[in-house]
Amino acid sequence: MSTVVLIGTQWGDEGKGKITDFLAERADMIVRYQGGNNAGHTVVVEDKVYKLHLIPSGILYQDKTCIIGSGVVIDPAVLIKELKSLEDRGISTANLKISQRAHVILPYHHLLDQAEEKSKGNKKIGTTIRGIGPTYMDKSARVGIRMIDLIDQTEFEYLLKENVRVKNSMLTRVYNSEGVNYQAVLEPYRSYAEILKKYVADVSIIVNRVIEKGGNILFEGAQGTLLDLDHGTYPYVTSSNPTSGAACIGAGVGPTKIDRVIGVAKAYTTRVGEGPFPTELNDEVGAYIQNQGGEFGTTTGRPRRCGWFDGVIGRYAVRINGLNYLAITKLDVLSGLEKVKICTGYRYRDDIIEEFPASLKLLSECVPVYEELPGWQEDITSAEKLEDLPVNARKYLDRVSEVAGAPVAIIGVGSKRAQTIVTAEI
Ligand code: GDP
Ligand code: IMO
Ligand code: MG
């Protein structure tokens, strides 16, 4: 397995958590490298459901080291709650390490996220309001507070005071909303620092040491390619880079150390939040997929918009991430449909577009060109190997792979760890 980066190829929620957990068995270390608790990764093991937001989905294997890299933004209260809820369920978190350089989400980031969304009116992004964007803004503006600063009392007090002064001025004067009280932030954050300091480390050293020894590492992406700040449907994106290149930056390893990249895609497409979505289905088929797939957000509970598999996006994700393989999840959700469709290109006015466009104006005018394939009626949730799948389901997968331009290595036929078919050695 060696070093594998696993990313989302669509708008997030592709099932990265499940595939990470599945592959984690062969890994020595699992690393989250970007995003924050805007992510919601669900892992189902037998009858137990785990919803992870910040902690890598490898945590359920007790002998693996789990890393939160410098590219992640951390809400300490959420992290502590997640640690506690795992410990309460008998899962040890002793092997977790958090980067000294990861940035900290503070209460004013939540308020700014909310205020910015409100001020945008019907142009809002539909963020998770977890303070993610404002925290990355502070990081880029070089005024952020890192984990290393949080656990240094004097440094934290100084940085917090400065930030509260500036943020309160923005909140009250620009957004006409309430500010935060310095003391009311300081006290709880001091106690968070006390709890978290034992996990804080220079994680790049730890990760590179495992690489040097020839260990297996799985880098777990959050969000998806189309939510990428550079390559996604800007401005309807998140504020980090969910694409594979960010694994190096967010974990502190060089690009020469990455062996393979796997892209996770649903057998259809979903999106939470605002922004264009060419293959969206606002009809009974969309409702069927939403219902069968339980398409409601892990983090916010919002219904996910649903549509057909988009091959233009698939190709784009293969290119941007340098995908070696695809992992196709939730194939079982499409069972029972008479026909299934794959978008192979977009019709834009008199042209056919085969590459994903940068202009949202253009994208919102694009009409998908579909290829229709016969569906399958069988329940496939107990399929253990490719041959167990109905011939039409296999034909569908073959076509998805052809259109996107990457082989399928993993197929998901249910939410449980065991409901996974492997078709290539990773
Ligand atoms: P992530 O954010 O990419 O980790 O994905 P989420 O966990 O937010 O959403 C994926 C949902 O689909 C979760 O509820 C998973 O338990 C579920 N899931 C993952 N793979 C499969 C699959 O192959 N079949 C079905 N039916 N559910 C799946
Ligand atoms: P996982 O890791 C799906 C979306 C939000 C919004 C946009 C910006 O579970 O796949 P943000 O709060 O990040 O500023 O919101 O990004 N979004 C996600 N959608 N899955 C996610 O994570 C997401 N994380 C953010 O809905 O449209
Ligand atoms: Mg999710």
GROMACS .gro file of C-alpha atoms and ligand atoms in nm:
model
  482
    1MET     CA    1   0.000   0.000   0.000
    2SER     CA    2   0.281   0.248   0.094
    3THR     CA    3   0.163   0.612   0.081
    4VAL     CA    4  -0.187   0.668  -0.051
    5VAL     CA    5  -0.385   0.991  -0.071
    6LEU     CA    6  -0.761   0.946  -0.066
    7ILE     CA    7  -0.971   1.240  -0.183
    8GLY     CA    8  -1.331   1.328  -0.268
    9THR     CA    9  -1.393   1.375  -0.641
   10GLN     CA   10  -1.726   1.556  -0.621
   11TRP     CA   11  -1.878   1.806  -0.372
   12GLY     CA   12  -1.792   1.611  -0.057
   13ASP     CA   13  -1.973   1.331   0.127
   14GLU     CA   14  -1.859   1.071  -0.126
   15GLY     CA   15  -1.799   0.815   0.149
   16LYS     CA   16  -1.435   0.902   0.222
   17GLY     CA   17  -1.477   0.806   0.588
   18LYS     CA   18  -1.599   0.457   0.502
   19ILE     CA   19  -1.324   0.393   0.246
   20THR     CA   20  -1.058   0.536   0.479
   21ASP     CA   21  -1.174   0.304   0.756
   22PHE     CA   22  -1.172   0.013   0.512
   23LEU     CA   23  -0.818   0.083   0.387
   24ALA     CA   24  -0.690   0.178   0.733
   25GLU     CA   25  -0.659  -0.188   0.822
   26ARG     CA   26  -0.347  -0.203   0.599
   27ALA     CA   27  -0.207   0.134   0.708
   28ASP     CA   28   0.028   0.217   0.994
   29MET     CA   29  -0.081   0.577   1.004
   30ILE     CA   30  -0.383   0.782   0.894
   31VAL     CA   31  -0.347   1.157   0.838
   32ARG     CA   32  -0.609   1.431   0.802
   33TYR     CA   33  -0.443   1.720   0.615
   34GLN     CA   34  -0.704   1.993   0.552
   35GLY     CA   35  -1.052   2.115   0.639
   36GLY     CA   36  -1.200   2.118   0.984
   37ASN     CA   37  -1.522   2.016   1.147
   38ASN     CA   38  -1.713   2.120   0.836
   39ALA     CA   39  -1.632   1.758   0.747
   40GLY     CA   40  -1.854   1.476   0.863
   41HIS     CA   41  -1.718   1.130   0.795
   42THR     CA   42  -1.942   0.837   0.882
   43VAL     CA   43  -1.795   0.497   0.957
   44VAL     CA   44  -2.018   0.197   1.019
   45VAL     CA   45  -1.869  -0.111   1.179
   46GLU     CA   46  -2.121  -0.391   1.227
   47ASP     CA   47  -2.409  -0.214   1.402
   48LYS     CA   48  -2.208   0.078   1.539
   49VAL     CA   49  -2.211   0.418   1.368
   50TYR     CA   50  -1.926   0.667   1.424
   51LYS     CA   51  -1.947   1.023   1.299
   52LEU     CA   52  -1.604   1.181   1.282
   53HIS     CA   53  -1.539   1.547   1.211
   54LEU     CA   54  -1.174   1.612   1.294
   55ILE     CA   55  -1.021   1.283   1.399
   56PRO     CA   56  -0.901   1.061   1.112
   57SER     CA   57  -1.132   0.773   1.026
   58GLY     CA   58  -0.851   0.528   1.114
   59ILE     CA   59  -0.902   0.588   1.486
   60LEU     CA   60  -1.121   0.278   1.519
   61TYR     CA   61  -0.812   0.061   1.475
   62GLN     CA   62  -0.638   0.089   1.806
   63ASP     CA   63  -0.286   0.013   1.684
   64LYS     CA   64  -0.271   0.289   1.421
   65THR     CA   65  -0.125   0.635   1.468
   66CYS     CA   66  -0.370   0.909   1.373
   67ILE     CA   67  -0.247   1.253   1.276
   68ILE     CA   68  -0.417   1.590   1.242
   69GLY     CA   69  -0.186   1.786   1.013
   70SER     CA   70  -0.099   2.155   0.992
   71GLY     CA   71  -0.346   2.211   0.709
   72VAL     CA   72  -0.642   2.134   0.934
   73VAL     CA   73  -0.826   2.405   1.130
   74ILE     CA   74  -0.921   2.292   1.478
   75ASP     CA   75  -1.217   2.388   1.693
   76PRO     CA   76  -1.083   2.271   2.031
   77ALA     CA   77  -1.427   2.233   2.190
   78VAL     CA   78  -1.542   2.009   1.903
   79LEU     CA   79  -1.222   1.807   1.911
   80ILE     CA   80  -1.248   1.750   2.286
   81LYS     CA   81  -1.610   1.641   2.248
   82GLU     CA   82  -1.512   1.401   1.973
   83LEU     CA   83  -1.225   1.259   2.179
   84LYS     CA   84  -1.456   1.210   2.475
   85SER     CA   85  -1.730   1.047   2.274
   86LEU     CA   86  -1.479   0.797   2.132
   87GLU     CA   87  -1.328   0.726   2.475
   88ASP     CA   88  -1.682   0.679   2.616
   89ARG     CA   89  -1.736   0.413   2.350
   90GLY     CA   90  -1.419   0.231   2.450
   91ILE     CA   91  -1.201   0.365   2.166
   92SER     CA   92  -0.859   0.480   2.282
   93THR     CA   93  -0.733   0.809   2.141
   94ALA     CA   94  -0.383   0.766   2.287
   95ASN     CA   95  -0.231   0.734   1.938
   96LEU     CA   96  -0.354   1.072   1.815
   97LYS     CA   97  -0.109   1.353   1.739
   98ILE     CA   98  -0.202   1.710   1.646
   99SER     CA   99   0.021   1.945   1.451
  100GLN     CA  100   0.171   2.236   1.641
  101ARG     CA  101   0.110   2.440   1.328
  102ALA     CA  102  -0.261   2.368   1.282
  103HIS     CA  103  -0.473   2.681   1.321
  104VAL     CA  104  -0.734   2.722   1.593
  105ILE     CA  105  -1.098   2.818   1.537
  106LEU     CA  106  -1.216   3.080   1.787
  107PRO     CA  107  -1.565   3.205   1.873
  108TYR     CA  108  -1.520   3.519   1.663
  109HIS     CA  109  -1.464   3.298   1.357
  110HIS     CA  110  -1.809   3.144   1.407
  111LEU     CA  111  -1.963   3.491   1.440
  112LEU     CA  112  -1.784   3.619   1.131
  113ASP     CA  113  -1.888   3.313   0.928
  114GLN     CA  114  -2.248   3.376   1.027
  115ALA     CA  115  -2.230   3.752   0.968
  116GLU     CA  116  -2.063   3.712   0.626
  117GLU     CA  117  -2.326   3.462   0.516
  118LYS     CA  118  -2.606   3.688   0.636
  119SER     CA  119  -2.463   3.991   0.459
  120LYS     CA  120  -2.445   3.798   0.130
  121GLY     CA  121  -2.825   3.745   0.130
  122ASN     CA  122  -2.929   3.525  -0.161
  123LYS     CA  123  -2.565   3.506  -0.275
  124LYS     CA  124  -2.470   3.315   0.040
  125ILE     CA  125  -2.235   3.018   0.008
  126GLY     CA  126  -2.437   2.794   0.237
  127THR     CA  127  -2.139   2.730   0.465
  128THR     CA  128  -2.154   2.499   0.763
  129ILE     CA  129  -2.112   2.810   0.989
  130ARG     CA  130  -1.831   2.634   1.172
  131GLY     CA  131  -1.595   2.931   1.131
  132ILE     CA  132  -1.385   2.751   0.871
  133GLY     CA  133  -1.355   3.033   0.613
  134PRO     CA  134  -1.268   3.307   0.865
  135THR     CA  135  -1.004   3.084   1.029
  136TYR     CA  136  -0.831   3.018   0.696
  137MET     CA  137  -0.862   3.392   0.623
  138ASP     CA  138  -0.669   3.466   0.941
  139LYS     CA  139  -0.410   3.205   0.849
  140SER     CA  140  -0.352   3.375   0.511
  141ALA     CA  141  -0.360   3.720   0.670
  142ARG     CA  142  -0.088   3.600   0.911
  143VAL     CA  143  -0.289   3.683   1.222
  144GLY     CA  144  -0.409   3.331   1.306
  145ILE     CA  145  -0.352   3.143   1.630
  146ARG     CA  146  -0.188   2.800   1.600
  147MET     CA  147  -0.198   2.504   1.836
  148ILE     CA  148   0.156   2.587   1.947
  149ASP     CA  149   0.033   2.936   2.043
  150LEU     CA  150  -0.277   2.801   2.216
  151ILE     CA  151  -0.067   2.593   2.455
  152ASP     CA  152   0.168   2.883   2.531
  153GLN     CA  153  -0.030   3.092   2.780
  154THR     CA  154   0.152   3.424   2.733
  155GLU     CA  155   0.154   3.400   2.355
  156PHE     CA  156  -0.211   3.303   2.348
  157GLU     CA  157  -0.318   3.594   2.567
  158TYR     CA  158  -0.128   3.839   2.349
  159LEU     CA  159  -0.263   3.702   2.018
  160LEU     CA  160  -0.616   3.668   2.148
  161LYS     CA  161  -0.623   4.026   2.278
  162GLU     CA  162  -0.509   4.160   1.941
  163ASN     CA  163  -0.756   3.947   1.748
  164VAL     CA  164  -1.052   4.025   1.972
  165ARG     CA  165  -0.985   4.397   1.929
  166VAL     CA  166  -0.982   4.376   1.547
  167LYS     CA  167  -1.261   4.119   1.513
  168ASN     CA  168  -1.492   4.307   1.747
  169SER     CA  169  -1.443   4.616   1.542
  170MET     CA  170  -1.538   4.422   1.226
  171LEU     CA  171  -1.831   4.247   1.388
  172THR     CA  172  -1.982   4.561   1.536
  173ARG     CA  173  -1.892   4.822   1.272
  174VAL     CA  174  -1.902   4.626   0.947
  175TYR     CA  175  -2.162   4.364   1.027
  176ASN     CA  176  -2.359   4.549   1.290
  177SER     CA  177  -2.359   4.245   1.517
  178GLU     CA  178  -2.233   4.152   1.864
  179GLY     CA  179  -1.864   4.110   1.941
  180VAL     CA  180  -1.699   3.867   2.183
  181ASN     CA  181  -1.570   3.920   2.536
  182TYR     CA  182  -1.195   3.860   2.571
  183GLN     CA  183  -1.218   3.706   2.918
  184ALA     CA  184  -1.512   3.485   2.819
  185VAL     CA  185  -1.301   3.338   2.538
  186LEU     CA  186  -0.977   3.317   2.734
  187GLU     CA  187  -1.106   3.103   3.022
  188PRO     CA  188  -1.249   2.807   2.824
  189TYR     CA  189  -0.961   2.814   2.574
  190ARG     CA  190  -0.714   2.786   2.862
  191SER     CA  191  -0.884   2.470   2.975
  192TYR     CA  192  -0.894   2.335   2.617
  193ALA     CA  193  -0.519   2.394   2.596
  194GLU     CA  194  -0.464   2.196   2.915
  195ILE     CA  195  -0.660   1.900   2.777
  196LEU     CA  196  -0.509   1.906   2.428
  197LYS     CA  197  -0.143   1.984   2.495
  198LYS     CA  198  -0.046   1.619   2.539
  199TYR     CA  199  -0.147   1.550   2.178
  200VAL     CA  200   0.040   1.845   2.023
  201ALA     CA  201   0.359   1.756   1.832
  202ASP     CA  202   0.571   1.832   1.527
  203VAL     CA  203   0.378   1.582   1.318
  204SER     CA  204   0.580   1.624   0.999
  205ILE     CA  205   0.870   1.454   1.178
  206ILE     CA  206   0.646   1.167   1.287
  207VAL     CA  207   0.496   1.118   0.939
  208ASN     CA  208   0.832   1.131   0.760
  209ARG     CA  209   0.983   0.884   1.003
  210VAL     CA  210   0.716   0.629   0.908
  211ILE     CA  211   0.780   0.697   0.538
  212GLU     CA  212   1.155   0.645   0.586
  213LYS     CA  213   1.088   0.308   0.747
  214GLY     CA  214   0.871   0.205   0.451
  215GLY     CA  215   0.547   0.220   0.650
  216ASN     CA  216   0.201   0.250   0.500
  217ILE     CA  217   0.029   0.585   0.530
  218LEU     CA  218  -0.320   0.685   0.428
  219PHE     CA  219  -0.389   1.056   0.382
  220GLU     CA  220  -0.761   1.120   0.432
  221GLY     CA  221  -0.902   1.416   0.245
  222ALA     CA  222  -1.205   1.609   0.357
  223GLN     CA  223  -1.461   1.783   0.133
  224GLY     CA  224  -1.414   1.725  -0.240
  225THR     CA  225  -1.251   1.844  -0.563
  226LEU     CA  226  -1.536   2.080  -0.654
  227LEU     CA  227  -1.518   2.244  -0.312
  228ASP     CA  228  -1.147   2.317  -0.364
  229LEU     CA  229  -1.052   2.681  -0.322
  230ASP     CA  230  -0.849   2.678  -0.647
  231HIS     CA  231  -1.023   2.417  -0.858
  232GLY     CA  232  -1.380   2.405  -0.730
  233THR     CA  233  -1.696   2.594  -0.821
  234TYR     CA  234  -1.561   2.922  -0.681
  235PRO     CA  235  -1.694   3.106  -0.484
  236TYR     CA  236  -1.920   2.815  -0.378
  237VAL     CA  237  -1.629   2.628  -0.228
  238THR     CA  238  -1.465   2.574   0.107
  239SER     CA  239  -1.157   2.773   0.211
  240SER     CA  240  -0.899   2.495   0.188
  241ASN     CA  241  -0.766   2.264  -0.085
  242PRO     CA  242  -0.933   1.922  -0.065
  243THR     CA  243  -0.742   1.806  -0.375
  244SER     CA  244  -0.452   1.563  -0.352
  245GLY     CA  245  -0.170   1.818  -0.381
  246ALA     CA  246  -0.269   1.962  -0.045
  247ALA     CA  247  -0.185   1.636   0.130
  248CYS     CA  248   0.184   1.722   0.104
  249ILE     CA  249   0.145   2.074   0.237
  250GLY     CA  250  -0.106   1.986   0.507
  251ALA     CA  251   0.096   1.695   0.641
  252GLY     CA  252   0.448   1.827   0.588
  253VAL     CA  253   0.575   1.568   0.338
  254GLY     CA  254   0.730   1.618  -0.004
  255PRO     CA  255   0.548   1.528  -0.330
  256THR     CA  256   0.816   1.266  -0.405
  257LYS     CA  257   0.687   1.067  -0.108
  258ILE     CA  258   0.337   1.003  -0.243
  259ASP     CA  259   0.286   0.671  -0.421
  260ARG     CA  260  -0.080   0.666  -0.519
  261VAL     CA  261  -0.396   0.873  -0.524
  262ILE     CA  262  -0.747   0.732  -0.497
  263GLY     CA  263  -1.056   0.937  -0.573
  264VAL     CA  264  -1.381   0.852  -0.401
  265ALA     CA  265  -1.698   0.912  -0.605
  266LYS     CA  266  -2.055   0.825  -0.537
  267ALA     CA  267  -2.223   0.623  -0.812
  268TYR     CA  268  -2.429   0.941  -0.852
  269THR     CA  269  -2.367   1.301  -0.739
  270THR     CA  270  -2.472   1.503  -0.434
  271ARG     CA  271  -2.413   1.854  -0.310
  272VAL     CA  272  -2.494   2.038   0.014
  273GLY     CA  273  -2.500   2.415   0.016
  274GLU     CA  274  -2.547   2.658  -0.273
  275GLY     CA  275  -2.395   2.672  -0.621
  276PRO     CA  276  -2.446   2.523  -0.967
  277PHE     CA  277  -2.493   2.148  -1.010
  278PRO     CA  278  -2.550   2.049  -1.377
  279THR     CA  279  -2.682   1.695  -1.324
  280GLU     CA  280  -2.912   1.786  -1.033
  281LEU     CA  281  -3.245   1.604  -1.041
  282ASN     CA  282  -3.543   1.797  -0.912
  283ASP     CA  283  -3.782   1.513  -0.982
  284GLU     CA  284  -3.893   1.178  -0.839
  285VAL     CA  285  -3.563   1.010  -0.938
  286GLY     CA  286  -3.373   1.271  -0.734
  287ALA     CA  287  -3.611   1.210  -0.444
  288TYR     CA  288  -3.564   0.833  -0.481
  289ILE     CA  289  -3.184   0.866  -0.464
  290GLN     CA  290  -3.205   1.104  -0.168
  291ASN     CA  291  -3.433   0.864   0.015
  292GLN     CA  292  -3.249   0.541  -0.069
  293GLY     CA  293  -2.911   0.699  -0.003
  294GLY     CA  294  -3.013   0.871   0.320
  295GLU     CA  295  -2.874   1.189   0.170
  296PHE     CA  296  -2.882   1.422   0.469
  297GLY     CA  297  -2.565   1.595   0.592
  298THR     CA  298  -2.355   1.430   0.864
  299THR     CA  299  -2.253   1.769   1.002
  300THR     CA  300  -2.553   1.996   0.954
  301GLY     CA  301  -2.837   1.752   0.882
  302ARG     CA  302  -2.925   1.951   0.568
  303PRO     CA  303  -3.079   1.752   0.280
  304ARG     CA  304  -2.824   1.686   0.007
  305ARG     CA  305  -2.916   1.779  -0.349
  306CYS     CA  306  -2.895   1.468  -0.571
  307GLY     CA  307  -2.826   1.401  -0.939
  308TRP     CA  308  -2.675   1.161  -1.192
  309PHE     CA  309  -2.306   1.073  -1.210
  310ASP     CA  310  -2.121   1.350  -1.389
  311GLY     CA  311  -1.841   1.221  -1.611
  312VAL     CA  312  -1.714   1.572  -1.686
  313ILE     CA  313  -1.650   1.612  -1.315
  314GLY     CA  314  -1.503   1.262  -1.301
  315ARG     CA  315  -1.251   1.346  -1.574
  316TYR     CA  316  -1.171   1.675  -1.409
  317ALA     CA  317  -1.107   1.505  -1.075
  318VAL     CA  318  -0.881   1.247  -1.243
  319ARG     CA  319  -0.675   1.529  -1.394
  320ILE     CA  320  -0.659   1.769  -1.099
  321ASN     CA  321  -0.576   1.498  -0.847
  322GLY     CA  322  -0.371   1.266  -1.071
  323LEU     CA  323  -0.596   0.978  -0.973
  324ASN     CA  324  -0.465   0.624  -1.011
  325TYR     CA  325  -0.794   0.467  -0.907
  326LEU     CA  326  -1.156   0.541  -0.834
  327ALA     CA  327  -1.351   0.409  -0.537
  328ILE     CA  328  -1.719   0.408  -0.635
  329THR     CA  329  -1.949   0.417  -0.335
  330LYS     CA  330  -2.323   0.373  -0.285
  331LEU     CA  331  -2.377   0.162  -0.597
  332ASP     CA  332  -2.650  -0.014  -0.397
  333VAL     CA  333  -2.852   0.310  -0.386
  334LEU     CA  334  -2.914   0.294  -0.762
  335SER     CA  335  -3.069  -0.056  -0.742
  336GLY     CA  336  -3.435  -0.052  -0.840
  337LEU     CA  337  -3.412   0.215  -1.109
  338GLU     CA  338  -3.529   0.115  -1.454
  339LYS     CA  339  -3.267   0.332  -1.625
  340VAL     CA  340  -2.948   0.494  -1.505
  341LYS     CA  341  -2.775   0.788  -1.668
  342ILE     CA  342  -2.417   0.909  -1.696
  343CYS     CA  343  -2.335   1.262  -1.803
  344THR     CA  344  -2.060   1.249  -2.067
  345GLY     CA  345  -2.041   1.617  -2.162
  346TYR     CA  346  -2.223   1.949  -2.137
  347ARG     CA  347  -2.419   2.122  -2.408
  348TYR     CA  348  -2.348   2.495  -2.395
  349ARG     CA  349  -2.546   2.686  -2.656
  350ASP     CA  350  -2.430   2.522  -2.985
  351ASP     CA  351  -2.121   2.359  -2.842
  352ILE     CA  352  -2.041   2.041  -2.655
  353ILE     CA  353  -1.805   2.101  -2.364
  354GLU     CA  354  -1.600   1.811  -2.237
  355GLU     CA  355  -1.386   1.987  -1.976
  356PHE     CA  356  -1.519   2.137  -1.656
  357PRO     CA  357  -1.544   2.517  -1.702
  358ALA     CA  358  -1.413   2.786  -1.467
  359SER     CA  359  -1.697   3.028  -1.531
  360LEU     CA  360  -1.999   2.968  -1.312
  361LYS     CA  361  -2.208   3.176  -1.548
  362LEU     CA  362  -2.122   2.934  -1.826
  363LEU     CA  363  -2.162   2.629  -1.600
  364SER     CA  364  -2.509   2.737  -1.493
  365GLU     CA  365  -2.613   2.742  -1.861
  366CYS     CA  366  -2.468   2.397  -1.930
  367VAL     CA  367  -2.714   2.119  -2.003
  368PRO     CA  368  -2.584   1.767  -1.939
  369VAL     CA  369  -2.552   1.528  -2.230
  370TYR     CA  370  -2.656   1.187  -2.099
  371GLU     CA  371  -2.588   0.832  -2.192
  372GLU     CA  372  -2.868   0.606  -2.074
  373LEU     CA  373  -2.801   0.254  -1.952
  374PRO     CA  374  -3.037  -0.018  -1.833
  375GLY     CA  375  -3.070  -0.033  -1.454
  376TRP     CA  376  -3.076  -0.337  -1.225
  377GLN     CA  377  -3.341  -0.446  -0.980
  378GLU     CA  378  -3.142  -0.683  -0.759
  379ASP     CA  379  -3.043  -0.603  -0.402
  380ILE     CA  380  -2.663  -0.589  -0.421
  381THR     CA  381  -2.589  -0.517  -0.056
  382SER     CA  382  -2.451  -0.867   0.006
  383ALA     CA  383  -2.227  -0.877  -0.301
  384GLU     CA  384  -1.872  -0.972  -0.201
  385LYS     CA  385  -1.699  -0.972  -0.536
  386LEU     CA  386  -1.740  -0.816  -0.877
  387GLU     CA  387  -1.896  -1.134  -1.018
  388ASP     CA  388  -2.175  -1.113  -0.759
  389LEU     CA  389  -2.301  -0.788  -0.914
  390PRO     CA  390  -2.575  -0.793  -1.180
  391VAL     CA  391  -2.439  -0.757  -1.531
  392ASN     CA  392  -2.605  -0.417  -1.574
  393ALA     CA  393  -2.440  -0.285  -1.258
  394ARG     CA  394  -2.103  -0.401  -1.389
  395LYS     CA  395  -2.169  -0.239  -1.726
  396TYR     CA  396  -2.257   0.082  -1.546
  397LEU     CA  397  -1.930   0.074  -1.351
  398ASP     CA  398  -1.730   0.001  -1.666
  399ARG     CA  399  -1.883   0.301  -1.837
  400VAL     CA  400  -1.827   0.529  -1.534
  401SER     CA  401  -1.463   0.422  -1.535
  402GLU     CA  402  -1.426   0.480  -1.911
  403VAL     CA  403  -1.590   0.822  -1.907
  404ALA     CA  404  -1.388   0.940  -1.607
  405GLY     CA  405  -1.067   0.782  -1.733
  406ALA     CA  406  -0.953   0.583  -1.430
  407PRO     CA  407  -0.991   0.220  -1.322
  408VAL     CA  408  -1.224   0.130  -1.037
  409ALA     CA  409  -1.041  -0.034  -0.746
  410ILE     CA  410  -1.312  -0.032  -0.478
  411ILE     CA  411  -1.690  -0.057  -0.492
  412GLY     CA  412  -1.922   0.025  -0.204
  413VAL     CA  413  -2.247  -0.171  -0.179
  414GLY     CA  414  -2.355  -0.060   0.168
  415SER     CA  415  -2.243   0.158   0.456
  416LYS     CA  416  -2.079  -0.118   0.660
  417ARG     CA  417  -1.709  -0.190   0.653
  418ALA     CA  418  -1.776  -0.537   0.515
  419GLN     CA  419  -1.993  -0.411   0.229
  420THR     CA  420  -1.693  -0.331   0.014
  421ILE     CA  421  -1.567  -0.500  -0.301
  422VAL     CA  422  -1.201  -0.471  -0.398
  423THR     CA  423  -1.126  -0.503  -0.769
  424ALA     CA  424  -0.760  -0.396  -0.784
  425GLU     CA  425  -0.461  -0.422  -0.556
  426ILE     CA  426  -0.388  -0.080  -0.409
  427GDP     P1  427  -1.765   1.151   0.364
  427GDP     O1  428  -1.786   1.290   0.414
  427GDP     O2  429  -1.705   1.147   0.227
  427GDP     O3  430  -1.691   1.062   0.460
  427GDP     O4  431  -1.911   1.088   0.348
  427GDP     P2  432  -2.030   1.096   0.458
  427GDP     O5  433  -1.997   1.003   0.568
  427GDP     O6  434  -2.061   1.237   0.491
  427GDP     O7  435  -2.151   1.046   0.371
  427GDP     C1  436  -2.153   0.919   0.311
  427GDP     C2  437  -2.272   0.840   0.368
  427GDP     O8  438  -2.292   0.726   0.290
  427GDP     C3  439  -2.249   0.791   0.510
  427GDP     O9  440  -2.372   0.788   0.577
  427GDP     C4  441  -2.195   0.649   0.490
  427GDP    O10  442  -2.224   0.563   0.598
  427GDP     C5  443  -2.273   0.607   0.368
  427GDP     N1  444  -2.203   0.515   0.277
  427GDP     C6  445  -2.072   0.511   0.244
  427GDP     N2  446  -2.051   0.418   0.149
  427GDP     C7  447  -2.171   0.361   0.122
  427GDP     C8  448  -2.216   0.260   0.030
  427GDP    O11  449  -2.139   0.204  -0.048
  427GDP     N3  450  -2.350   0.232   0.032
  427GDP     C9  451  -2.438   0.295   0.115
  427GDP     N4  452  -2.567   0.260   0.109
  427GDP     N5  453  -2.398   0.388   0.202
  427GDP    C10  454  -2.268   0.423   0.205
  428IMO     P1  455  -1.697   1.610   0.399
  428IMO     O1  456  -1.553   1.599   0.442
  428IMO     C1  457  -2.003   1.836   0.186
  428IMO     C2  458  -1.962   2.271   0.185
  428IMO     C3  459  -2.068   2.353   0.258
  428IMO     C4  460  -2.068   2.477   0.171
  428IMO     C5  461  -1.921   2.495   0.136
  428IMO     C6  462  -1.846   2.593   0.225
  428IMO     O2  463  -1.794   1.551   0.494
  428IMO     O3  464  -1.713   1.563   0.259
  428IMO     P2  465  -1.754   2.578   0.474
  428IMO     O4  466  -1.827   2.559   0.603
  428IMO     O5  467  -1.651   2.476   0.445
  428IMO     O6  468  -1.703   2.718   0.458
  428IMO     O7  469  -1.870   2.563   0.361
  428IMO     O8  470  -1.863   2.366   0.149
  428IMO     N1  471  -1.894   2.168   0.266
  428IMO     C7  472  -1.917   2.037   0.254
  428IMO     N2  473  -2.007   1.970   0.178
  428IMO     N3  474  -1.916   1.767   0.263
  428IMO     C8  475  -1.824   1.833   0.337
  428IMO     O9  476  -1.725   1.768   0.404
  428IMO     C9  477  -1.825   1.973   0.338
  428IMO     N4  478  -1.751   2.067   0.401
  428IMO    C10  479  -1.794   2.186   0.355
  428IMO    O10  480  -2.191   2.286   0.257
  428IMO    O11  481  -2.138   2.453   0.053
  429MG      MG  482  -1.939   1.410   0.493
   0.00000   0.00000   0.00000
